[in-house]
Structure formats: C-alpha cells, structure tokens
Short mmCIF file of C-alpha atoms in Angstrom, two decimals:
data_model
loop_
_atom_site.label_atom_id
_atom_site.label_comp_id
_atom_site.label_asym_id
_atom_site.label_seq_id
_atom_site.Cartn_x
_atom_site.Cartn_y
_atom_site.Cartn_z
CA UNK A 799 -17.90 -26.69 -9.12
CA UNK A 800 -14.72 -26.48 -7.29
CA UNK A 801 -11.26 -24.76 -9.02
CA UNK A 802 -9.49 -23.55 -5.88
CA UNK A 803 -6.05 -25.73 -5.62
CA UNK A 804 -4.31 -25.44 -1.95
CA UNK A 805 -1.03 -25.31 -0.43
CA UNK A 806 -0.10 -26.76 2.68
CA UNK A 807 2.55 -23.84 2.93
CA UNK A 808 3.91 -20.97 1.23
CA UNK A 809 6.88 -21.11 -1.06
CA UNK A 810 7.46 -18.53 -3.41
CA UNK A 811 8.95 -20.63 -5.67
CA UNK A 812 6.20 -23.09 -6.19
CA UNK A 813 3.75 -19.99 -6.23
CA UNK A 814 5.46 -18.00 -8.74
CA UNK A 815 5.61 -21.28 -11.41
CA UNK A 816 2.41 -22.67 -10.55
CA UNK A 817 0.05 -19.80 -9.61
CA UNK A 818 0.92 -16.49 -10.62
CA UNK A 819 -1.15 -15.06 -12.90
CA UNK A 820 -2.96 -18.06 -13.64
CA UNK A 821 -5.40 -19.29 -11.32
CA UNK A 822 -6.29 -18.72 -7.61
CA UNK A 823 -5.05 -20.31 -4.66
CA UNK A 824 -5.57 -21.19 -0.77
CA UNK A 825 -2.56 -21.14 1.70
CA UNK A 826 -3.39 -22.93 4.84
CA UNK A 827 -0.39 -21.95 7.02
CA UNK A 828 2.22 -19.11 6.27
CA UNK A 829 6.04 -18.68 7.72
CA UNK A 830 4.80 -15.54 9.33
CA UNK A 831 1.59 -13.22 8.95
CA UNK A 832 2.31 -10.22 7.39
CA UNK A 833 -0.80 -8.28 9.83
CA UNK A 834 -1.00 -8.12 12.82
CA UNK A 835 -4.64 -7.54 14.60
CA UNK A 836 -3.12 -4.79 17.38
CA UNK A 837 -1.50 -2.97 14.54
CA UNK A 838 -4.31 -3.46 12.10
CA UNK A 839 -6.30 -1.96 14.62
CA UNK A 840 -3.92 1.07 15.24
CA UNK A 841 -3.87 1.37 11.41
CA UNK A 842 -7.96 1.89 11.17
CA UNK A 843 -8.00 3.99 13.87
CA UNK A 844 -5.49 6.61 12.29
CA UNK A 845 -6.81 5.85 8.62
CA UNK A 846 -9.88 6.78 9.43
CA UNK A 847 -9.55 10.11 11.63
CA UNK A 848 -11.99 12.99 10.91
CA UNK A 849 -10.35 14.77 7.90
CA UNK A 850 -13.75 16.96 7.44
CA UNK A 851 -16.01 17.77 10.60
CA UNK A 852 -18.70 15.26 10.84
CA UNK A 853 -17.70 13.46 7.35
CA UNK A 854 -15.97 9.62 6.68
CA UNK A 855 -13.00 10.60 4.83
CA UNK A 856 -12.61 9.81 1.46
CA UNK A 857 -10.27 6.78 1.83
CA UNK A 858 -13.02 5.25 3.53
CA UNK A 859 -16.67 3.76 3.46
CA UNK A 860 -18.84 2.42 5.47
CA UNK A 861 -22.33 0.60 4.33
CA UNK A 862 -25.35 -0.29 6.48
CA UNK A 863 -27.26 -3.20 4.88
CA UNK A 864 -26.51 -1.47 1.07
CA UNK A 865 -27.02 1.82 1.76
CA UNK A 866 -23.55 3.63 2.16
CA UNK A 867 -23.33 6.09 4.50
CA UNK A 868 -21.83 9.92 4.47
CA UNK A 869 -21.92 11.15 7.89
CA UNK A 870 -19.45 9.26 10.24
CA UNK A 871 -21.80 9.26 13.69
CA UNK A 872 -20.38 6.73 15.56
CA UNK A 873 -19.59 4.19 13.16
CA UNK A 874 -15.36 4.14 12.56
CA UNK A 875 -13.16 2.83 14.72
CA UNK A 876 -11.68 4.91 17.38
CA UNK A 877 -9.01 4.81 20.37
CA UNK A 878 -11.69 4.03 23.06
CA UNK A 879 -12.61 0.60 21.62
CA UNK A 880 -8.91 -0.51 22.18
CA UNK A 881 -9.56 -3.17 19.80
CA UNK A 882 -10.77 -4.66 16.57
CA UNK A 883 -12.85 -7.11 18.85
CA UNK A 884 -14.13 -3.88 20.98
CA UNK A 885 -14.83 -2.23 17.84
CA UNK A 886 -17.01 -4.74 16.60
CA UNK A 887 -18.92 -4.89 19.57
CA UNK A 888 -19.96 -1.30 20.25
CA UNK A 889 -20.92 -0.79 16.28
CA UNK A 890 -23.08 -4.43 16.58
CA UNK A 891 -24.69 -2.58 19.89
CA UNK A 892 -25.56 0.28 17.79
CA UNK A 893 -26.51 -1.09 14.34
CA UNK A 894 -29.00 -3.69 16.24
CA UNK A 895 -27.80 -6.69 14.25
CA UNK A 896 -28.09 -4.76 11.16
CA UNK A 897 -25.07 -6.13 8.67
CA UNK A 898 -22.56 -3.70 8.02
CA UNK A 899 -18.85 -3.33 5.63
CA UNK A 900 -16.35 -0.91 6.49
CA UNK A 901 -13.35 -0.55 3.71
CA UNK A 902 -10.52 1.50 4.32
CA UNK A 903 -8.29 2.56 1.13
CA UNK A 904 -4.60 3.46 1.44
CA UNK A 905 -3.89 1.07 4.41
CA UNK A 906 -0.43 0.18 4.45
CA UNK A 907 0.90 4.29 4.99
CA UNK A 908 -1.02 4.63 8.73
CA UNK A 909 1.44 2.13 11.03
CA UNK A 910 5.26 2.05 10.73
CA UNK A 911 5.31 -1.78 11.97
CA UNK A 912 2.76 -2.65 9.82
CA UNK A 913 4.25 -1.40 6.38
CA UNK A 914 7.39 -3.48 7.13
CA UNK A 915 6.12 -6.11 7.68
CA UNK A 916 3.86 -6.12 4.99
CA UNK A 917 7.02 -4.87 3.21
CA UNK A 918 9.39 -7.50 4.23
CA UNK A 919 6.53 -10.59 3.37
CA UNK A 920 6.31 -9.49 -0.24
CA UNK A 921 10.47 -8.96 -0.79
CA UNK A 922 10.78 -12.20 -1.96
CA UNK A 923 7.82 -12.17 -4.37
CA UNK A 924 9.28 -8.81 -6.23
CA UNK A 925 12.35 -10.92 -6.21
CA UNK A 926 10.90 -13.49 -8.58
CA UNK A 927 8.35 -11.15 -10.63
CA UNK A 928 9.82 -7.76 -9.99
CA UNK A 929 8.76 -4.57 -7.94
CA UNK A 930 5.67 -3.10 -8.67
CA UNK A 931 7.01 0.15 -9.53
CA UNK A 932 3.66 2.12 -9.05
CA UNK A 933 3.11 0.21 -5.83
CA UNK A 934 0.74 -2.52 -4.54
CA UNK A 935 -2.32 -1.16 -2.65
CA UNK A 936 -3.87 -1.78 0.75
CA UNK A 937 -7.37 -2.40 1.79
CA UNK A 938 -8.83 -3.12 5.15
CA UNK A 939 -12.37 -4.90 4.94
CA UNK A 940 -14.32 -5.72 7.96
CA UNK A 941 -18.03 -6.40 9.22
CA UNK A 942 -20.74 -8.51 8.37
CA UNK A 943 -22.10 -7.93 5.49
CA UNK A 944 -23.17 -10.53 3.02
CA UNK A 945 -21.39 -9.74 -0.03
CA UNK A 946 -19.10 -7.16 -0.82
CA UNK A 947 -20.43 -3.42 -1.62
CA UNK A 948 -19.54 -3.12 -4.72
CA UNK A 949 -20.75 -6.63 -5.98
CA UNK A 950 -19.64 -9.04 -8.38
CA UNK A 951 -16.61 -7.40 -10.37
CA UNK A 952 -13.01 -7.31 -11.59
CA UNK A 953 -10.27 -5.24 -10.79
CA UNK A 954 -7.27 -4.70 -12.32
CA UNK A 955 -5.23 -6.13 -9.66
CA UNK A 956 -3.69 -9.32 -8.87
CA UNK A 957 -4.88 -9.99 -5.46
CA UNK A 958 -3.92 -11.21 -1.90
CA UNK A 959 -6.43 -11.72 0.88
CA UNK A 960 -4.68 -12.41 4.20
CA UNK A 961 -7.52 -13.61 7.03
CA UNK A 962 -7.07 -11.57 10.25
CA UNK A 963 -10.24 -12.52 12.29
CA UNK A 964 -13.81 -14.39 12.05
CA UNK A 965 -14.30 -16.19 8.29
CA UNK A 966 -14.63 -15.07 4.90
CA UNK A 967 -15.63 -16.51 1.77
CA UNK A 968 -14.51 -15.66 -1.88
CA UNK A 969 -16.47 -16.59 -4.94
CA UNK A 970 -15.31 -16.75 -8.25
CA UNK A 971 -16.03 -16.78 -12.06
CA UNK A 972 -12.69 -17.36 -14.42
CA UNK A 973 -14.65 -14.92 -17.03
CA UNK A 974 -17.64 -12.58 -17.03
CA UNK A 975 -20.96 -14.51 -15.93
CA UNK A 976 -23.40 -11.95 -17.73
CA UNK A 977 -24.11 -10.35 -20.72
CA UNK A 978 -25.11 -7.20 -20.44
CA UNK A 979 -22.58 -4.04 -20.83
CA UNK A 980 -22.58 -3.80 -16.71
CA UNK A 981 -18.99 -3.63 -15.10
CA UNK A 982 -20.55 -4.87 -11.59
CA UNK A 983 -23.68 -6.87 -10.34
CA UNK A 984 -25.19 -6.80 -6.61
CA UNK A 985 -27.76 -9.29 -7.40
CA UNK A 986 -25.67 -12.57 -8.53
CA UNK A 987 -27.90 -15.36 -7.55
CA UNK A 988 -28.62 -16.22 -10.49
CA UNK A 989 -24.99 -16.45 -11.70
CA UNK A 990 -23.67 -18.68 -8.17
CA UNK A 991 -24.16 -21.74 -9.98
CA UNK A 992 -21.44 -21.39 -12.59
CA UNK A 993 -18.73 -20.48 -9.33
CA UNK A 994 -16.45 -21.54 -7.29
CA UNK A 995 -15.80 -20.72 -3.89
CA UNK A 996 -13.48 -20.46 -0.87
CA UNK A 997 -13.78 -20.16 2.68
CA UNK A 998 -10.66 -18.17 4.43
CA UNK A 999 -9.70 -18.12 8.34
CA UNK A 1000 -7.15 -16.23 10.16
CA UNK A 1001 -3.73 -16.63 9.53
CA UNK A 1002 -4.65 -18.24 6.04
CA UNK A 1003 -4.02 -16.60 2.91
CA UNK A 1004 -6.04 -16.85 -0.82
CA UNK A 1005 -4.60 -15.57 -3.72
CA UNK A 1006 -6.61 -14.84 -7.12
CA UNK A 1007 -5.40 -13.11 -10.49
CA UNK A 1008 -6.77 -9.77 -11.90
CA UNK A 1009 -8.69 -11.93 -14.55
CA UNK A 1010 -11.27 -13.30 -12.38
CA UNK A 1011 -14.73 -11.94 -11.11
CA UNK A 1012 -15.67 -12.20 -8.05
CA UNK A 1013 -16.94 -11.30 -4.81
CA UNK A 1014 -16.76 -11.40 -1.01
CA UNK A 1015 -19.53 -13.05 0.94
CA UNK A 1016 -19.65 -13.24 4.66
CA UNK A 1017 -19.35 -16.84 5.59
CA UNK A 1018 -21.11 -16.53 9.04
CA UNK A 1019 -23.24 -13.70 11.03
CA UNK A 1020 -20.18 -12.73 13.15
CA UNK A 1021 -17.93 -10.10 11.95
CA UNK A 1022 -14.86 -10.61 9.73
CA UNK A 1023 -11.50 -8.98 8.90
CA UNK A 1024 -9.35 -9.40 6.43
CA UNK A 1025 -6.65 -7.47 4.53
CA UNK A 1026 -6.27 -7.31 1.00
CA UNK A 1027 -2.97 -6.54 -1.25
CA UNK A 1028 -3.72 -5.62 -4.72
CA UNK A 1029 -0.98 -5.74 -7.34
CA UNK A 1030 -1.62 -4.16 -10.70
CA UNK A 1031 -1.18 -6.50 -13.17
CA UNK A 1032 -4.07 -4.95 -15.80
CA UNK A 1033 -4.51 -1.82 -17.45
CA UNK A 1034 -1.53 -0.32 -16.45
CA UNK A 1035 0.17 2.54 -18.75
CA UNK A 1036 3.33 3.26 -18.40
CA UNK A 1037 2.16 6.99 -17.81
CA UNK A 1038 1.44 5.88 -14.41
CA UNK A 1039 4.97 5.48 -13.96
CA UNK A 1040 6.11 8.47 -15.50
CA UNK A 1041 3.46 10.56 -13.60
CA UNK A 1042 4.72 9.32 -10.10
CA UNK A 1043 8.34 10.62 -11.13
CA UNK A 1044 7.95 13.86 -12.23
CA UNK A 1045 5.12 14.75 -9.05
CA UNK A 1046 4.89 15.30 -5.58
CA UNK A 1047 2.21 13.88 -4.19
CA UNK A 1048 0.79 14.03 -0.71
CA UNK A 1049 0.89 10.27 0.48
CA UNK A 1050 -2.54 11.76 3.02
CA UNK A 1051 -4.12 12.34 -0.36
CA UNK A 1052 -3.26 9.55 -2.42
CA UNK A 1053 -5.80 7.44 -1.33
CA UNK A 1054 -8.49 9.49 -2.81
CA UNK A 1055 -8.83 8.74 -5.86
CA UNK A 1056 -11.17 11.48 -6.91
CA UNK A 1057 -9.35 13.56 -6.19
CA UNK A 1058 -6.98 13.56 -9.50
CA UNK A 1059 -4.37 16.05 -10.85
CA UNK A 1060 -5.50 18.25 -7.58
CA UNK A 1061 -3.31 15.83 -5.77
CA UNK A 1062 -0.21 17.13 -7.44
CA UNK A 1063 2.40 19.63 -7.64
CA UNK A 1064 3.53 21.17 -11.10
CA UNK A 1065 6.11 18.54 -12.89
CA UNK A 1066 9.88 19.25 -13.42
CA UNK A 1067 10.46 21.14 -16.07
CA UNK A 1068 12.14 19.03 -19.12
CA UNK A 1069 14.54 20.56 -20.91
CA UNK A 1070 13.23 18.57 -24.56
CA UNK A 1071 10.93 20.39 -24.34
CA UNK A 1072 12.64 23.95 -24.69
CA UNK A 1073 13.66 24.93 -28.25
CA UNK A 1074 15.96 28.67 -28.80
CA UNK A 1075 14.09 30.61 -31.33
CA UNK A 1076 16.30 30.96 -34.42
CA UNK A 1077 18.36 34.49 -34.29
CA UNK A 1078 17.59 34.91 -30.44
CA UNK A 1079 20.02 37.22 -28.80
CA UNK A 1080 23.02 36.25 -27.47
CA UNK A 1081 22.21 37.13 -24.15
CA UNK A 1082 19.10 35.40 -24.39
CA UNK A 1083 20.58 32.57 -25.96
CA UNK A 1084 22.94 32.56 -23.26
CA UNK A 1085 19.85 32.64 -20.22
CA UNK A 1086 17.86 29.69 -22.39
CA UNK A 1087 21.25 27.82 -21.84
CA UNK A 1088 21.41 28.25 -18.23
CA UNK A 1089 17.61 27.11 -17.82
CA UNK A 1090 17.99 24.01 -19.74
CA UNK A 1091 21.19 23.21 -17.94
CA UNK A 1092 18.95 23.80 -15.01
CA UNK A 1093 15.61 22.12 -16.01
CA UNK A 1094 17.72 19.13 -16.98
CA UNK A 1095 19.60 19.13 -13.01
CA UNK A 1096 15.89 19.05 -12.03
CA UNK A 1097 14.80 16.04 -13.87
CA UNK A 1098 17.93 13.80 -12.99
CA UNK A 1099 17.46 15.07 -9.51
CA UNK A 1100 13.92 14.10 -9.14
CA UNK A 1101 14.49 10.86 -11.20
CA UNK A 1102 17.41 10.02 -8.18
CA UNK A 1103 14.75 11.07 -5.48
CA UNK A 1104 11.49 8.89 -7.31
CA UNK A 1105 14.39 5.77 -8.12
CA UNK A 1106 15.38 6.07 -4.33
CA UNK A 1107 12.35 6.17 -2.95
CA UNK A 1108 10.93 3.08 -4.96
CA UNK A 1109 13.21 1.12 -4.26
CA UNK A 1110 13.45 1.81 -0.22
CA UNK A 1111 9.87 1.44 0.01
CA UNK A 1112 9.79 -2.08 -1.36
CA UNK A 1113 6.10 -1.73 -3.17
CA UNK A 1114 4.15 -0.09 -0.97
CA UNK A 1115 3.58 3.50 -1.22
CA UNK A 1116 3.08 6.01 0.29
CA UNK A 1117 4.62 5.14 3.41
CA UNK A 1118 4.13 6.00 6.46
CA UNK A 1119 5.51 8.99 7.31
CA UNK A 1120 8.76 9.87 9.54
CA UNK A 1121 8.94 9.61 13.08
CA UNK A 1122 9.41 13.39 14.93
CA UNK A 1123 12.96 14.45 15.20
CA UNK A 1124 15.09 13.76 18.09
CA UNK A 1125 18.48 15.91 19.02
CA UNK A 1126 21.50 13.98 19.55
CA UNK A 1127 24.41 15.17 21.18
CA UNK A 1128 27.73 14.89 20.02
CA UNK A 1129 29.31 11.52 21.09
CA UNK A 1130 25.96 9.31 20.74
CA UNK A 1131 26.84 6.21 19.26
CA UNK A 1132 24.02 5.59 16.47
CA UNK A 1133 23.89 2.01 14.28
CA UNK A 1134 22.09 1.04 11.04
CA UNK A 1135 19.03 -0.77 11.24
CA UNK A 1136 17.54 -0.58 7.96
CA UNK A 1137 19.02 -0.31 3.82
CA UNK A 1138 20.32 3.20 3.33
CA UNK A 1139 20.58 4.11 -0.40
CA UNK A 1140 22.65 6.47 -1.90
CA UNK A 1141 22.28 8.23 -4.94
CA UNK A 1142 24.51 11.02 -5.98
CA UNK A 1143 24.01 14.12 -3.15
CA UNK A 1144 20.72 11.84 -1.87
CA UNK A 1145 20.30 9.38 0.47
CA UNK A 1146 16.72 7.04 1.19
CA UNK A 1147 15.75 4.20 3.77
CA UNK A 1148 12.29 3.00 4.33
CA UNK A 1149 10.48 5.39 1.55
CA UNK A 1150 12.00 8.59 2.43
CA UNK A 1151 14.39 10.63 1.14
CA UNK A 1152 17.11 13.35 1.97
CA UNK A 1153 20.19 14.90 0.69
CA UNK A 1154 23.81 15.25 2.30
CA UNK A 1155 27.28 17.36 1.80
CA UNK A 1156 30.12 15.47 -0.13
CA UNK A 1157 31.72 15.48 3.49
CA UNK A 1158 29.15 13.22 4.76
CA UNK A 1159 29.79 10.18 2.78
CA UNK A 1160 32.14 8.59 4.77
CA UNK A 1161 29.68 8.64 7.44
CA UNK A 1162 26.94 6.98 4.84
CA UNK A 1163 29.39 4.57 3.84
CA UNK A 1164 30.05 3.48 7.16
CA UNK A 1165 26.33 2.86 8.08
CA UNK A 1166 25.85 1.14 5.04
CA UNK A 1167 28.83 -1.73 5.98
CA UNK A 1168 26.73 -2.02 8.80
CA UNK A 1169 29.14 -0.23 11.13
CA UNK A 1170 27.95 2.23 14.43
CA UNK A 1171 29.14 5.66 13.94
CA UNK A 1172 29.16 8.53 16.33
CA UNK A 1173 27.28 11.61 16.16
CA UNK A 1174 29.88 14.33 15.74
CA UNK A 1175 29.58 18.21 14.41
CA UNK A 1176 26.25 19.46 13.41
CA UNK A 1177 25.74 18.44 9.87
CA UNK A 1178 26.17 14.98 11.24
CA UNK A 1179 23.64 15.34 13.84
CA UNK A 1180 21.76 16.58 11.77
CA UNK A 1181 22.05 13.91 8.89
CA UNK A 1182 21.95 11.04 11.49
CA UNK A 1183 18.64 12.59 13.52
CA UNK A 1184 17.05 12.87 10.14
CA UNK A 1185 17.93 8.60 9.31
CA UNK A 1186 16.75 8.06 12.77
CA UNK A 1187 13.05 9.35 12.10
CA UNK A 1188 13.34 7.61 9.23
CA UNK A 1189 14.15 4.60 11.10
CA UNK A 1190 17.08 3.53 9.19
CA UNK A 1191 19.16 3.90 12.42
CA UNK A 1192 18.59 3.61 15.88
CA UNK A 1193 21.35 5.16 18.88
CA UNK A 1194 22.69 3.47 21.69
CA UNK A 1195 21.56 3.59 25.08
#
C-alpha cells in the first residue's frame, strides 16, 4: 500500500492546510536546504568530542550490526577525515563491511552557520503554527544500517527528515501494528505488509506527524545521512515550559537526557510562595517584605531573560554558544546584522542574552533601526564586543 502524497515544492502555505498534523509527506525540491554537508560535518565532529576519556558521550550512539557500543575506539567522526565522505570511508575500512548507525542528539547547538540556517528555514513555519516554545530538536543519523536502532516506534514529535547524502527509506504504520504492551519492535517483518514506504535523496525532504510508527531502513549498502527535526506536538505538559523559565541549564548538558534535575540550577525563588507568620515582628515583617520584593524582581527578571531568549533563538535551543570576545577601540564603526531584542535592562540576539545601563539605549535603539554606530567609552565597547560574539553585529573594516 502506498499513502505518501508529494510536493513538487515547498510552500508553507499549502503544507500547513494540507499536511500538518495529518499525514506524511515527500518534498522533491526545496527553495534552499537548511544543512549543509561541510557544516554537518563540522557539527559531528564537535558533537561528538571526548567528554569522558575513552567513552561516546552521552548525546551520542553508535551501533555495530545491533549491538551498541560504549567505548568510542575509532568509530566517531574526527578532524582528520575532513569529511562526511572521508568519514565514511575510514569507519567502512575498519568495520569490514559490517553495517553500522551513528545518532547524534542535540545537533543544532555545535555550528553557528548551521543553527541559522536551520533557524531561518523553519521562521516561516512558526509563523503559521507558532514557536515551539520548548524548542524543536536535532538529530544527525548516518551509516548503513538496515533499520533504525531503536526499531519500529513513535515519538512524540512531529517530524522532518531532510536527505543530506546516499538514500534513505521511511516506513510507516498510521496506528500501532501489534498487540502486545511493547512501545518498540526490532523484528517487524511480519508487520511490513500493512506499510507504507518512502525512499528520500539529498536535498529532498519527508515530513511525518507524531501519530505514526515507523522506522528507518537503509535503502542501499552505501552509507546514508540525513538530519532530522523533531517538533513536539505529543505529550507535552506545560511544566516543560515552566521548568525551562525558572532554570539554568547547561545547553553541553541538555542533550543528555538522563541526566535529569542534575542538569539544573536551583529555581527563582517565587514570592507566592512566602506567607508572614501572623504577629511576626515588625522588623521581621519588615525583612520578609524586602525578600518578596526581591524574589518577585527575580522572577520577572528571569521571565525577561527565558522570553528573550526564546524568541531570539527561533526554536532551536540551546544554541550554539558565543563567539570569543574581541576588543574594539574607540572609533570602530560596528553595524547590526541580526534582531536585537530588548527587554527592560536586557538585551538578546541569536539565543543569548545580556543586560545594559539606561545610558545605553540610545545606542540599542540605533542598532535596532538598522543604523552603524561607533564604538565610544567603555561601557559601549563593552556592550557592542559582547553583541558582536553574539553575532548580532559585525564592525567595519
């Protein structure tokens, strides 16, 4: 049976009335890719540096036939191979034609140019359904294994596939193919008969909703690539929401997701929750005042900073992180590049956030007509190097 429809082309438009969170589709040719292969490739290589001596870090796997495997050897990618294609060749020299998956987690935060551009592709989706405000997720898969790891499943995501490099096929079941209380199945066969399938190559991208099973097969015995963007569209509470306002998280860490509550920082203190005892003393009274007054300039502060950064990062978080520092001298004309947001004392562009004097606004408001200002005095310099690694703002040369 066959229930994949096709588009010559994508149009947001026609994919948001026709598709969206109703059945899967094949896009044959796209305005631009959102991946590129060198900075895919840059991506894996950083994503998967040694975090633990001798260990593949947690954001990552890596499966021989279907055995997965702990120690990293010399199975990721690194700088030497130069390439995805030189990547592929040295593990396929020492696997010995064995078939082989890598998946890398938490994709999108290791390569500036690829998070905007995978940034930029999406805007006009979260235009016409809204901004995912606990963020899409990234995931690299590559090799040449026949089916996918994990097996036939579901996820709670709504997902995008984009086709970097050799072929890949998707198979699909619009509802749950077996009976018994099993979330996932590695041996399917006997369930292929009641699918549907599609075939992807690069530069084409397949969308499916979060209701489907399925699973990825390799559609040949050279290696593929692809790059997957999962939108949560299932199973989401709003606590999710709440809990990536009130914490810190480390965007390194995020992509583990065993690690849990470990990952964060104590939440900001609300102020609802702080009650004066009845016949407290009035200089107690008084103190219980002040924190409240204080725990409550917490809260709105970190609601500014979490708002900000949403909304700068454009539904993918974490991002990657800022570029180092560079002085400028007084008299360096700088110019916006980038959305700077302002809320109250706080300013965000790309994801990150920092805060400014009153004085400084002028300056802000400047950049954000899209004017070039010059670096003058040192709290300028220093607010305009700080936009600069953020790469909201770039100086003239």
């Amino acid at each position: 049976m066959s229930d994949i429809a096709e588009l010559d082309t994508l149009d947001w438009d026609v994919f948001v009335e026709r598709f969206w969170d109703r059945r899967p589709v094949l896009v044959r040719h796209l305005p631009w890719a959102p991946f590129q292969e060198d900075e895919v490739y840059q991506a894996a290589v950083r994503a998967t540096a040694e975090l633990e001596p001798g260990l593949i870090p947690p954001n990552a796997q890596f499966t021989v036939e279907r055995r997965q495997q702990v120690s990293r050897g010399d199975l990721l990618p690194e700088g030497a191979d130069a390439s995805l294609a030189g990547y592929q060749k040295r593990v396929a020299e020492r696997l010995g034609g064995r078939r082989y998956a890598l998946v890398v987690h938490g994709f999108h935060g290791f390569c500036f140019p690829q998070w905007k551009r995978e940034r930029d592709f999406y805007a006009g989706l979260w235009q016409r359904v809204g901004l995912p405000l606990s963020g899409a997720i990234t995931t690299l898969f590559h090799g040449t294994y026949e089916h996918s790891p994990v097996g036939v499943h579901k996820d709670r995501f709504a997902t995008f596939m984009f086709g970097l490099s050799g072929r890949k096929r998707m198979r699909f079941w619009p509802s749950r193919p077996w009976t018994a209380p099993v979330s996932t199945v590695l041996d399917y066969q006997p369930y292929v008969a009641d699918s549907f399938a599609a075939e992807v190559g690069p530069g084409e991208l397949l969308y499916w909703p979060s209701s489907y099973f399925h699973v990825g097969e390799s559609a040949g015995d050279t290696a593929a690539t692809s790059v997957n963007i999962g939108v949560p569209r299932e199973g989401h509470r709003a606590a999710y929401d709440l809990d990536d306002l009130l914490l810190n998280a480390d965007p390194a860490l995020l992509a583990d997701p065993g690690l849990g509550f470990r990952q964060f920082d104590a939440p900001a203190g609300a102020s609802t929750a702080i009650t004066e005892p009845a016949g407290l003393a009035p200089a107690m009274a008084d103190a219980l005042r002040h924190f409240r007054q204080l725990a409550d300039h917490q809260l709105a502060r970190r609601t500014a900073d979490r708002s900000l950064r949403i909304r700068t990062a454009g539904g993918f978080r974490p991002v990657p992180p800022p570029a180092p520092r560079v002085p400028l001298t007084d008299g360096t004309v700088v110019r916006p590049v980038e959305e700077i947001a302002i809320a109250g004392g706080l300013c965000a562009a790309n994801g990150q956030v920092t805060s400014f004097g009153a004085r400084l606004r002028p300056l802000l408001d400047r950049l954000r007509d899209g004017q070039p200002v010059t670096a003058d005095g040192e709290a300028g310099r220093a607010l305009l190097e700080t936009l600069e690694s953020f790469r909201a703002v770039r100086r003239d040369v």
